[in-house]
PDB file of C-alpha atoms in Angstrom:
ATOM      1  CA  UNK A  61       3.545  13.130  26.307  1.00 61.00           C
ATOM      2  CA  UNK A  62       1.333  13.306  23.233  1.00 73.00           C
ATOM      3  CA  UNK A  63       1.399  10.340  20.898  1.00 71.00           C
ATOM      4  CA  UNK A  64       3.635  11.023  17.890  1.00 95.00           C
ATOM      5  CA  UNK A  65       2.648   8.069  15.683  1.00 98.00           C
ATOM      6  CA  UNK A  66      -0.561   6.107  15.353  1.00 98.00           C
ATOM      7  CA  UNK A  67       0.160   2.700  13.841  1.00 98.00           C
ATOM      8  CA  UNK A  68      -2.873   0.972  12.308  1.00 98.00           C
ATOM      9  CA  UNK A  69      -2.903  -2.729  11.406  1.00 98.00           C
ATOM     10  CA  UNK A  70      -6.024  -4.088   9.653  1.00 98.00           C
ATOM     11  CA  UNK A  71      -6.096  -7.837  10.294  1.00 97.00           C
ATOM     12  CA  UNK A  72      -8.186 -10.598   8.780  1.00 97.00           C
ATOM     13  CA  UNK A  73      -7.241 -14.279   9.218  1.00 96.00           C
ATOM     14  CA  UNK A  74      -3.511 -13.715   9.587  1.00 96.00           C
ATOM     15  CA  UNK A  75      -2.685 -16.227  12.330  1.00 96.00           C
ATOM     16  CA  UNK A  76       0.514 -17.242  10.527  1.00 95.00           C
ATOM     17  CA  UNK A  77       2.005 -13.753  10.454  1.00 96.00           C
ATOM     18  CA  UNK A  78       0.250 -11.346  12.838  1.00 97.00           C
ATOM     19  CA  UNK A  79       2.473 -11.999  15.855  1.00 98.00           C
ATOM     20  CA  UNK A  80       5.624 -11.152  13.901  1.00 97.00           C
ATOM     21  CA  UNK A  81       3.942  -8.096  12.401  1.00 98.00           C
ATOM     22  CA  UNK A  82       2.959  -6.721  15.808  1.00 98.00           C
ATOM     23  CA  UNK A  83       6.351  -7.471  17.336  1.00 98.00           C
ATOM     24  CA  UNK A  84       8.022  -5.535  14.541  1.00 98.00           C
ATOM     25  CA  UNK A  85       6.131  -2.478  15.815  1.00 98.00           C
ATOM     26  CA  UNK A  86       6.718  -3.108  19.510  1.00 98.00           C
ATOM     27  CA  UNK A  87      10.474  -3.524  18.955  1.00 98.00           C
ATOM     28  CA  UNK A  88      10.888  -0.206  17.130  1.00 98.00           C
ATOM     29  CA  UNK A  89      13.753   2.020  18.294  1.00 98.00           C
ATOM     30  CA  UNK A  90      11.183   4.862  18.278  1.00 97.00           C
ATOM     31  CA  UNK A  91       8.731   4.141  21.077  1.00 97.00           C
ATOM     32  CA  UNK A  92       6.312   7.086  21.178  1.00 97.00           C
ATOM     33  CA  UNK A  93       3.445   5.383  19.355  1.00 98.00           C
ATOM     34  CA  UNK A  94       0.036   3.825  19.809  1.00 98.00           C
ATOM     35  CA  UNK A  95      -0.805   0.585  18.014  1.00 98.00           C
ATOM     36  CA  UNK A  96      -4.372   0.152  16.807  1.00 98.00           C
ATOM     37  CA  UNK A  97      -5.174  -3.333  15.501  1.00 98.00           C
ATOM     38  CA  UNK A  98      -8.536  -3.732  13.796  1.00 98.00           C
ATOM     39  CA  UNK A  99      -9.784  -7.321  13.751  1.00 98.00           C
ATOM     40  CA  UNK A 100     -11.845  -7.383  10.575  1.00 97.00           C
ATOM     41  CA  UNK A 101     -13.987 -10.372  11.549  1.00 97.00           C
ATOM     42  CA  UNK A 102     -11.232 -13.000  11.667  1.00 97.00           C
ATOM     43  CA  UNK A 103     -12.411 -16.597  11.887  1.00 97.00           C
ATOM     44  CA  UNK A 104      -9.042 -18.254  12.562  1.00 97.00           C
ATOM     45  CA  UNK A 105      -6.751 -17.849  15.593  1.00 97.00           C
ATOM     46  CA  UNK A 106      -5.888 -14.219  14.825  1.00 97.00           C
ATOM     47  CA  UNK A 107      -8.029 -12.770  17.633  1.00 97.00           C
ATOM     48  CA  UNK A 108      -6.526 -15.069  20.272  1.00 97.00           C
ATOM     49  CA  UNK A 109      -3.042 -14.036  19.204  1.00 98.00           C
ATOM     50  CA  UNK A 110      -3.991 -10.364  19.406  1.00 98.00           C
ATOM     51  CA  UNK A 111      -5.385 -10.774  22.915  1.00 97.00           C
ATOM     52  CA  UNK A 112      -2.231 -12.569  24.062  1.00 97.00           C
ATOM     53  CA  UNK A 113      -0.255  -9.321  23.934  1.00 97.00           C
ATOM     54  CA  UNK A 114       0.015  -7.438  27.222  1.00 95.00           C
ATOM     55  CA  UNK A 115       1.010  -3.934  26.215  1.00 96.00           C
ATOM     56  CA  UNK A 116      -0.953  -0.821  27.120  1.00 95.00           C
ATOM     57  CA  UNK A 117      -0.082   0.810  23.801  1.00 96.00           C
ATOM     58  CA  UNK A 118      -2.124  -1.808  21.898  1.00 98.00           C
ATOM     59  CA  UNK A 119      -5.832  -1.265  21.234  1.00 98.00           C
ATOM     60  CA  UNK A 120      -7.943  -3.947  19.552  1.00 98.00           C
ATOM     61  CA  UNK A 121     -10.973  -2.705  17.628  1.00 98.00           C
ATOM     62  CA  UNK A 122     -13.694  -4.509  15.693  1.00 98.00           C
ATOM     63  CA  UNK A 123     -16.814  -3.709  13.688  1.00 97.00           C
ATOM     64  CA  UNK A 124     -20.246  -4.255  15.266  1.00 97.00           C
ATOM     65  CA  UNK A 125     -21.035  -7.945  15.333  1.00 96.00           C
ATOM     66  CA  UNK A 126     -17.385  -8.662  14.417  1.00 96.00           C
ATOM     67  CA  UNK A 127     -18.318  -8.176  10.774  1.00 97.00           C
ATOM     68  CA  UNK A 128     -15.841  -8.487   7.942  1.00 96.00           C
ATOM     69  CA  UNK A 129     -16.017  -5.207   6.015  1.00 96.00           C
ATOM     70  CA  UNK A 130     -12.732  -5.193   4.119  1.00 95.00           C
ATOM     71  CA  UNK A 131      -9.412  -3.473   4.558  1.00 95.00           C
ATOM     72  CA  UNK A 132     -10.648   0.049   3.764  1.00 97.00           C
ATOM     73  CA  UNK A 133     -13.333  -0.063   6.454  1.00 97.00           C
ATOM     74  CA  UNK A 134     -10.877  -1.571   8.937  1.00 98.00           C
ATOM     75  CA  UNK A 135      -8.323   1.173   8.351  1.00 98.00           C
ATOM     76  CA  UNK A 136     -11.012   3.862   8.543  1.00 98.00           C
ATOM     77  CA  UNK A 137     -12.111   2.522  11.929  1.00 98.00           C
ATOM     78  CA  UNK A 138      -8.527   2.780  13.097  1.00 98.00           C
ATOM     79  CA  UNK A 139      -8.204   6.321  11.724  1.00 98.00           C
ATOM     80  CA  UNK A 140     -11.266   7.417  13.710  1.00 98.00           C
ATOM     81  CA  UNK A 141      -9.453   6.455  16.926  1.00 97.00           C
ATOM     82  CA  UNK A 142      -5.956   7.626  15.951  1.00 97.00           C
ATOM     83  CA  UNK A 143      -4.413  10.383  18.073  1.00 97.00           C
ATOM     84  CA  UNK A 144      -0.959  10.657  16.531  1.00 97.00           C
ATOM     85  CA  UNK A 145       0.628  13.506  14.623  1.00 98.00           C
ATOM     86  CA  UNK A 146       1.726  10.934  12.050  1.00 98.00           C
ATOM     87  CA  UNK A 147      -0.069   7.875  10.652  1.00 98.00           C
ATOM     88  CA  UNK A 148       1.617   4.587   9.709  1.00 98.00           C
ATOM     89  CA  UNK A 149      -0.444   1.716   8.286  1.00 98.00           C
ATOM     90  CA  UNK A 150       1.034  -1.774   8.303  1.00 98.00           C
ATOM     91  CA  UNK A 151      -0.403  -4.761   6.458  1.00 96.00           C
ATOM     92  CA  UNK A 152      -0.914  -7.727   8.787  1.00 96.00           C
ATOM     93  CA  UNK A 153       1.406 -10.032   6.866  1.00 95.00           C
ATOM     94  CA  UNK A 154       4.320  -7.591   6.471  1.00 97.00           C
ATOM     95  CA  UNK A 155       6.811  -6.342   9.045  1.00 97.00           C
ATOM     96  CA  UNK A 156       9.094  -3.399   9.763  1.00 98.00           C
ATOM     97  CA  UNK A 157      12.781  -3.190  10.456  1.00 98.00           C
ATOM     98  CA  UNK A 158      13.551  -1.742  13.918  1.00 98.00           C
ATOM     99  CA  UNK A 159      14.506   1.797  12.817  1.00 98.00           C
ATOM    100  CA  UNK A 160      11.578   2.347  10.451  1.00 98.00           C
ATOM    101  CA  UNK A 161       9.623   4.818  12.561  1.00 98.00           C
ATOM    102  CA  UNK A 162      12.674   6.580  14.004  1.00 98.00           C
ATOM    103  CA  UNK A 163      14.098   7.397  10.573  1.00 98.00           C
ATOM    104  CA  UNK A 164      10.808   8.468   9.006  1.00 98.00           C
ATOM    105  CA  UNK A 165       9.625  10.556  11.977  1.00 98.00           C
ATOM    106  CA  UNK A 166      12.954  12.383  12.016  1.00 97.00           C
ATOM    107  CA  UNK A 167      12.656  13.062   8.297  1.00 98.00           C
ATOM    108  CA  UNK A 168       9.190  14.593   8.542  1.00 97.00           C
ATOM    109  CA  UNK A 169      10.191  16.646  11.562  1.00 97.00           C
ATOM    110  CA  UNK A 170      13.092  18.070   9.562  1.00 97.00           C
ATOM    111  CA  UNK A 171      11.086  18.680   6.356  1.00 98.00           C
ATOM    112  CA  UNK A 172       7.891  20.549   7.127  1.00 97.00           C
ATOM    113  CA  UNK A 173       6.958  20.810   3.451  1.00 97.00           C
ATOM    114  CA  UNK A 174       6.751  17.022   3.027  1.00 98.00           C
ATOM    115  CA  UNK A 175       3.430  15.346   3.781  1.00 98.00           C
ATOM    116  CA  UNK A 176       4.417  11.722   3.182  1.00 98.00           C
ATOM    117  CA  UNK A 177       7.721   9.886   3.224  1.00 98.00           C
ATOM    118  CA  UNK A 178       8.266   6.303   2.109  1.00 98.00           C
ATOM    119  CA  UNK A 179      11.298   4.043   2.144  1.00 97.00           C
ATOM    120  CA  UNK A 180      12.907   1.176   0.348  1.00 97.00           C
ATOM    121  CA  UNK A 181      12.248  -2.372   1.475  1.00 97.00           C
ATOM    122  CA  UNK A 182      12.657  -6.021   0.633  1.00 96.00           C
ATOM    123  CA  UNK A 183      10.237  -8.546  -0.784  1.00 96.00           C
ATOM    124  CA  UNK A 184      10.425 -11.815   1.159  1.00 95.00           C
ATOM    125  CA  UNK A 185       8.837 -15.243   0.896  1.00 94.00           C
ATOM    126  CA  UNK A 186       6.695 -16.771   3.687  1.00 90.00           C
ATOM    127  CA  UNK A 187       9.890 -17.890   5.467  1.00 90.00           C
ATOM    128  CA  UNK A 188      11.507 -14.428   5.363  1.00 91.00           C
ATOM    129  CA  UNK A 189      13.941 -15.346   2.611  1.00 94.00           C
ATOM    130  CA  UNK A 190      15.033 -12.348   0.552  1.00 94.00           C
ATOM    131  CA  UNK A 191      13.523 -12.196  -2.942  1.00 95.00           C
ATOM    132  CA  UNK A 192      14.330  -8.740  -4.347  1.00 95.00           C
ATOM    133  CA  UNK A 193      14.549  -5.074  -3.328  1.00 95.00           C
ATOM    134  CA  UNK A 194      11.360  -3.066  -3.785  1.00 96.00           C
ATOM    135  CA  UNK A 195      13.180  -0.188  -5.508  1.00 95.00           C
ATOM    136  CA  UNK A 196      16.332  -0.110  -7.594  1.00 94.00           C
ATOM    137  CA  UNK A 197      19.235   2.158  -6.691  1.00 93.00           C
ATOM    138  CA  UNK A 198      18.220   4.671  -9.350  1.00 94.00           C
ATOM    139  CA  UNK A 199      14.736   5.233  -7.881  1.00 95.00           C
ATOM    140  CA  UNK A 200      14.003   8.915  -7.223  1.00 95.00           C
ATOM    141  CA  UNK A 201      10.926  10.758  -5.999  1.00 97.00           C
ATOM    142  CA  UNK A 202       9.864  13.774  -8.060  1.00 95.00           C
ATOM    143  CA  UNK A 203       6.531  14.336  -6.269  1.00 95.00           C
ATOM    144  CA  UNK A 204       4.537  14.193  -9.495  1.00 96.00           C
ATOM    145  CA  UNK A 205       0.871  13.122  -9.115  1.00 97.00           C
ATOM    146  CA  UNK A 206       0.839  11.962 -12.728  1.00 97.00           C
ATOM    147  CA  UNK A 207       3.643   9.512 -12.076  1.00 96.00           C
ATOM    148  CA  UNK A 208       1.806   8.119  -9.047  1.00 96.00           C
ATOM    149  CA  UNK A 209      -1.395   7.768 -11.059  1.00 96.00           C
ATOM    150  CA  UNK A 210       0.386   6.033 -13.919  1.00 93.00           C
ATOM    151  CA  UNK A 211       2.654   3.615 -12.088  1.00 90.00           C
ATOM    152  CA  UNK A 212       1.326   3.069  -8.538  1.00 86.00           C
ATOM    153  CA  UNK A 213       4.852   2.688  -7.166  1.00 91.00           C
ATOM    154  CA  UNK A 214       4.636   3.280  -3.402  1.00 91.00           C
ATOM    155  CA  UNK A 215       2.583   1.654  -0.654  1.00 87.00           C
ATOM    156  CA  UNK A 216       0.462   3.652   1.762  1.00 91.00           C
ATOM    157  CA  UNK A 217       0.253   0.566   3.953  1.00 91.00           C
ATOM    158  CA  UNK A 218       3.625  -0.716   5.163  1.00 92.00           C
ATOM    159  CA  UNK A 219       6.307   1.619   3.777  1.00 94.00           C
ATOM    160  CA  UNK A 220       4.869   5.128   4.258  1.00 97.00           C
ATOM    161  CA  UNK A 221       4.576   7.601   7.108  1.00 98.00           C
ATOM    162  CA  UNK A 222       2.078  10.396   6.512  1.00 98.00           C
ATOM    163  CA  UNK A 223       1.033  13.443   8.472  1.00 98.00           C
ATOM    164  CA  UNK A 224      -2.404  13.013  10.014  1.00 98.00           C
ATOM    165  CA  UNK A 225      -3.397  16.451   8.719  1.00 98.00           C
ATOM    166  CA  UNK A 226      -2.907  15.142   5.174  1.00 98.00           C
ATOM    167  CA  UNK A 227      -5.230  12.198   5.838  1.00 97.00           C
ATOM    168  CA  UNK A 228      -7.846  14.584   7.242  1.00 97.00           C
ATOM    169  CA  UNK A 229      -7.567  16.692   4.105  1.00 97.00           C
ATOM    170  CA  UNK A 230      -7.842  13.885   1.534  1.00 97.00           C
ATOM    171  CA  UNK A 231     -10.472  11.891   3.437  1.00 97.00           C
ATOM    172  CA  UNK A 232     -10.880   8.247   4.376  1.00 96.00           C
ATOM    173  CA  UNK A 233     -10.155   5.134   2.338  1.00 97.00           C
ATOM    174  CA  UNK A 234     -12.841   4.306  -0.233  1.00 96.00           C
ATOM    175  CA  UNK A 235     -14.870   1.510   1.373  1.00 96.00           C
ATOM    176  CA  UNK A 236     -16.474   0.548  -1.932  1.00 94.00           C
ATOM    177  CA  UNK A 237     -13.091  -0.902  -2.933  1.00 93.00           C
ATOM    178  CA  UNK A 238     -12.010  -4.349  -1.744  1.00 88.00           C
ATOM    179  CA  UNK A 239      -8.808  -4.136  -3.772  1.00 90.00           C
ATOM    180  CA  UNK A 240      -6.591  -1.251  -4.999  1.00 91.00           C
ATOM    181  CA  UNK A 241      -7.833   1.059  -2.233  1.00 94.00           C
ATOM    182  CA  UNK A 242      -4.177   1.729  -1.382  1.00 95.00           C
ATOM    183  CA  UNK A 243      -3.508   3.086  -4.868  1.00 95.00           C
ATOM    184  CA  UNK A 244      -6.599   5.278  -4.681  1.00 97.00           C
ATOM    185  CA  UNK A 245      -5.331   6.767  -1.414  1.00 97.00           C
ATOM    186  CA  UNK A 246      -1.789   7.206  -2.738  1.00 97.00           C
ATOM    187  CA  UNK A 247      -3.094   9.174  -5.712  1.00 97.00           C
ATOM    188  CA  UNK A 248      -5.185  11.470  -3.534  1.00 97.00           C
ATOM    189  CA  UNK A 249      -2.251  12.098  -1.217  1.00 98.00           C
ATOM    190  CA  UNK A 250       0.085  12.847  -4.149  1.00 97.00           C
ATOM    191  CA  UNK A 251      -2.443  15.390  -5.460  1.00 97.00           C
ATOM    192  CA  UNK A 252      -2.433  17.142  -2.093  1.00 97.00           C
ATOM    193  CA  UNK A 253       1.107  17.211  -0.712  1.00 98.00           C
ATOM    194  CA  UNK A 254       4.786  16.731  -1.526  1.00 98.00           C
ATOM    195  CA  UNK A 255       6.307  13.258  -1.283  1.00 98.00           C
ATOM    196  CA  UNK A 256       9.802  12.121  -0.307  1.00 98.00           C
ATOM    197  CA  UNK A 257      11.772   8.880  -0.523  1.00 98.00           C
ATOM    198  CA  UNK A 258      14.456   7.401   1.750  1.00 98.00           C
ATOM    199  CA  UNK A 259      16.701   4.874   0.027  1.00 97.00           C
ATOM    200  CA  UNK A 260      17.116   2.699   3.116  1.00 97.00           C
ATOM    201  CA  UNK A 261      15.459  -0.736   3.514  1.00 97.00           C
ATOM    202  CA  UNK A 262      12.978  -0.260   6.363  1.00 98.00           C
ATOM    203  CA  UNK A 263      10.299  -2.905   5.765  1.00 97.00           C
ATOM    204  CA  UNK A 264       9.629  -6.391   4.448  1.00 97.00           C
ATOM    205  CA  UNK A 265       6.839  -7.043   1.975  1.00 96.00           C
ATOM    206  CA  UNK A 266       5.793 -10.670   2.234  1.00 94.00           C
ATOM    207  CA  UNK A 267       4.863 -12.511  -0.969  1.00 90.00           C
ATOM    208  CA  UNK A 268       2.614 -15.519  -0.379  1.00 74.00           C
ATOM    209  CA  UNK A 269      -0.367 -17.173  -2.135  1.00 71.00           C
ATOM    210  CA  UNK A 270      -2.924 -15.934   0.420  1.00 66.00           C
ATOM    211  CA  UNK A 271      -2.024 -12.242   0.138  1.00 55.00           C
ATOM    212  CA  UNK A 272      -4.687  -9.849  -1.125  1.00 53.00           C
ATOM    213  CA  UNK A 273      -2.434  -8.833  -4.013  1.00 52.00           C
ATOM    214  CA  UNK A 274      -2.279 -12.484  -5.116  1.00 47.00           C
ATOM    215  CA  UNK A 275      -5.906 -13.519  -4.622  1.00 51.00           C
ATOM    216  CA  UNK A 276      -7.588 -10.393  -6.000  1.00 72.00           C
ATOM    217  CA  UNK A 277      -5.267  -9.278  -8.787  1.00 81.00           C
ATOM    218  CA  UNK A 278      -8.000  -9.128 -11.430  1.00 85.00           C
ATOM    219  CA  UNK A 279     -10.271  -7.120  -9.109  1.00 90.00           C
ATOM    220  CA  UNK A 280      -7.422  -4.734  -8.339  1.00 90.00           C
ATOM    221  CA  UNK A 281      -6.820  -3.926 -11.997  1.00 92.00           C
ATOM    222  CA  UNK A 282     -10.521  -3.772 -12.839  1.00 94.00           C
ATOM    223  CA  UNK A 283     -10.995  -1.315  -9.968  1.00 95.00           C
ATOM    224  CA  UNK A 284      -8.224   0.719 -11.519  1.00 94.00           C
ATOM    225  CA  UNK A 285     -10.630   2.110 -14.128  1.00 96.00           C
ATOM    226  CA  UNK A 286     -12.987   3.354 -11.407  1.00 96.00           C
ATOM    227  CA  UNK A 287     -10.053   4.909  -9.533  1.00 96.00           C
ATOM    228  CA  UNK A 288      -8.813   6.533 -12.730  1.00 97.00           C
ATOM    229  CA  UNK A 289     -12.245   8.002 -13.470  1.00 97.00           C
ATOM    230  CA  UNK A 290     -12.364   9.509  -9.985  1.00 97.00           C
ATOM    231  CA  UNK A 291      -8.889  10.969 -10.408  1.00 97.00           C
ATOM    232  CA  UNK A 292      -9.731  12.538 -13.770  1.00 97.00           C
ATOM    233  CA  UNK A 293     -12.766  14.287 -12.275  1.00 97.00           C
ATOM    234  CA  UNK A 294     -10.712  15.506  -9.320  1.00 96.00           C
ATOM    235  CA  UNK A 295      -7.413  16.633 -10.876  1.00 96.00           C
ATOM    236  CA  UNK A 296      -6.224  18.024 -14.212  1.00 96.00           C
ATOM    237  CA  UNK A 297      -4.032  15.180 -15.466  1.00 97.00           C
ATOM    238  CA  UNK A 298      -2.394  15.401 -18.931  1.00 96.00           C
ATOM    239  CA  UNK A 299      -4.044  13.261 -21.584  1.00 96.00           C
ATOM    240  CA  UNK A 300      -0.858  11.245 -22.191  1.00 94.00           C
ATOM    241  CA  UNK A 301      -0.769  10.221 -18.508  1.00 96.00           C
ATOM    242  CA  UNK A 302      -4.398   9.100 -18.669  1.00 96.00           C
ATOM    243  CA  UNK A 303      -3.782   7.053 -21.816  1.00 95.00           C
ATOM    244  CA  UNK A 304      -0.661   5.495 -20.309  1.00 93.00           C
ATOM    245  CA  UNK A 305      -2.528   4.487 -17.142  1.00 94.00           C
ATOM    246  CA  UNK A 306      -5.320   2.926 -19.177  1.00 95.00           C
ATOM    247  CA  UNK A 307      -2.669   1.002 -21.111  1.00 93.00           C
ATOM    248  CA  UNK A 308      -1.156  -0.285 -17.855  1.00 91.00           C
ATOM    249  CA  UNK A 309      -4.569  -1.445 -16.637  1.00 93.00           C
ATOM    250  CA  UNK A 310      -5.316  -3.260 -19.889  1.00 92.00           C
ATOM    251  CA  UNK A 311      -1.891  -4.905 -19.852  1.00 90.00           C
ATOM    252  CA  UNK A 312      -2.433  -6.120 -16.279  1.00 90.00           C
ATOM    253  CA  UNK A 313      -5.856  -7.498 -17.190  1.00 93.00           C
ATOM    254  CA  UNK A 314      -4.240  -9.234 -20.156  1.00 92.00           C
ATOM    255  CA  UNK A 315      -1.878 -10.955 -17.698  1.00 89.00           C
ATOM    256  CA  UNK A 316      -4.762 -11.975 -15.409  1.00 91.00           C
ATOM    257  CA  UNK A 317      -6.932 -13.291 -18.247  1.00 92.00           C
ATOM    258  CA  UNK A 318      -4.000 -15.205 -19.721  1.00 92.00           C
ATOM    259  CA  UNK A 319      -3.271 -16.904 -16.374  1.00 90.00           C
ATOM    260  CA  UNK A 320      -6.937 -17.873 -16.122  1.00 90.00           C
ATOM    261  CA  UNK A 321      -7.002 -19.355 -19.608  1.00 92.00           C
ATOM    262  CA  UNK A 322      -9.270 -16.598 -20.996  1.00 93.00           C
ATOM    263  CA  UNK A 323      -7.148 -16.170 -24.075  1.00 91.00           C
ATOM    264  CA  UNK A 324      -9.597 -14.306 -26.300  1.00 93.00           C
ATOM    265  CA  UNK A 325     -10.251 -11.690 -23.638  1.00 92.00           C
ATOM    266  CA  UNK A 326      -6.516 -11.542 -22.898  1.00 91.00           C
ATOM    267  CA  UNK A 327      -5.659 -10.726 -26.498  1.00 93.00           C
ATOM    268  CA  UNK A 328      -8.269  -7.960 -26.526  1.00 94.00           C
ATOM    269  CA  UNK A 329      -6.690  -6.296 -23.486  1.00 92.00           C
ATOM    270  CA  UNK A 330      -3.191  -6.686 -24.933  1.00 90.00           C
ATOM    271  CA  UNK A 331      -4.174  -5.053 -28.225  1.00 92.00           C
ATOM    272  CA  UNK A 332      -5.891  -2.199 -26.393  1.00 94.00           C
ATOM    273  CA  UNK A 333      -2.788  -1.608 -24.257  1.00 90.00           C
ATOM    274  CA  UNK A 334      -0.655  -1.504 -27.389  1.00 90.00           C
ATOM    275  CA  UNK A 335      -2.993   0.973 -29.062  1.00 91.00           C
ATOM    276  CA  UNK A 336      -3.081   3.318 -26.052  1.00 92.00           C
ATOM    277  CA  UNK A 337       0.674   3.396 -25.421  1.00 87.00           C
ATOM    278  CA  UNK A 338       2.543   1.677 -28.277  1.00 86.00           C
ATOM    279  CA  UNK A 339       6.062   2.829 -27.355  1.00 78.00           C
ATOM    280  CA  UNK A 340       5.828   1.636 -23.775  1.00 75.00           C
ATOM    281  CA  UNK A 341       4.128  -1.593 -24.816  1.00 70.00           C
ATOM    282  CA  UNK A 342       7.074  -2.456 -27.032  1.00 68.00           C
ATOM    283  CA  UNK A 343       9.511  -1.728 -24.195  1.00 71.00           C
ATOM    284  CA  UNK A 344       7.527  -3.957 -21.829  1.00 67.00           C
ATOM    285  CA  UNK A 345       7.176  -6.839 -24.271  1.00 63.00           C
ATOM    286  CA  UNK A 346      10.916  -6.636 -25.037  1.00 62.00           C
ATOM    287  CA  UNK A 347      11.586  -6.729 -21.257  1.00 61.00           C
ATOM    288  CA  UNK A 348      13.259  -3.323 -21.347  1.00 56.00           C
ATOM    289  CA  UNK A 349      10.780  -1.924 -18.812  1.00 58.00           C
ATOM    290  CA  UNK A 350       8.756  -3.372 -15.944  1.00 59.00           C
ATOM    291  CA  UNK A 351       5.194  -2.259 -15.215  1.00 56.00           C
ATOM    292  CA  UNK A 352       4.233  -1.938 -11.550  1.00 51.00           C
TER     293      UNK A 352
END
C-alpha cells in the first residue's frame, strides 16, 4: 500500500526529548506513514537514541559530513525523500496526541478543496505540565493570506498536515533563514491554497529555555522584515496589512531589546510600532489584545 503520510522530524541536540517525540508518531492510531528523521549534525546523544529504534518505517538521514545546516535544510532533505500524499513536520521537542494523524488525514480526504489543516494543541513545560491552550475557543479559520502574514498564528511544523502537492507548488523552506522559516512557509502556503482548522487538541508544544523560539527570538523578528519583503513582491497584500505586520515586528523587537537592556533601541521600535498601527498598539499596551 502506498504511503499516505510522510512525517519529517528535523533533529539537532534533542537528547532530552527526541525519544518521546518519535514515540508519539509510532503510537499514532493512524499507521500508514513513513517517519523521516534528519539528524542535523547533533553532537549530543541524539544520534544514539535515533539508532536505538527498530522500526522499518523510520529512516535516518544526515547532511554530508554530518554538517549542521539548520532546520530549513534538514526539512528540505526530508522532503526530497518523502513519498507520502500528505506531509507532517514535527519539531523534535514537541509531541503529538495519538489521534493527530487519523483526524487530520480524514479531514483532508473529506475536503478536497483544503490544502492544509491544523489543529488546536497545548503548550507544556519541560515536564509535560499543561500551561495554556494554543487557541482560544473563539478561534476560527477564514483562509485569508493577509491574516497569516500579519499574525503568524499557525505552525507548519507540529500542528499542520499539508498535501504534498501544495509543498511542491510553493517550493522548499528558505535555507537562508535560521529562524522564522516556518512563518515564511505558512505565508506561501496560505497564498496558494485554502486552510482549515480543527478545534481539537492534537499536539503538545513544549516551552523550554533551549527551544529555537526562545534562543533566537530577536533573529526571528528581524528576519520578519525579509520575509515581509518577499511576500510583498509575491502577492498583492493591502497596505493596511503590510503596515500592521511591520508594527508587529517592531513591537516584538521592542520586547527583545528591552529584555536585553537595550532601552534606547527598544523605545525606537516601540514608537515605530505605535506610528504604524496606533489603534492596535493601544489595545496591546492596555492588554486588550495579544500579539502572536
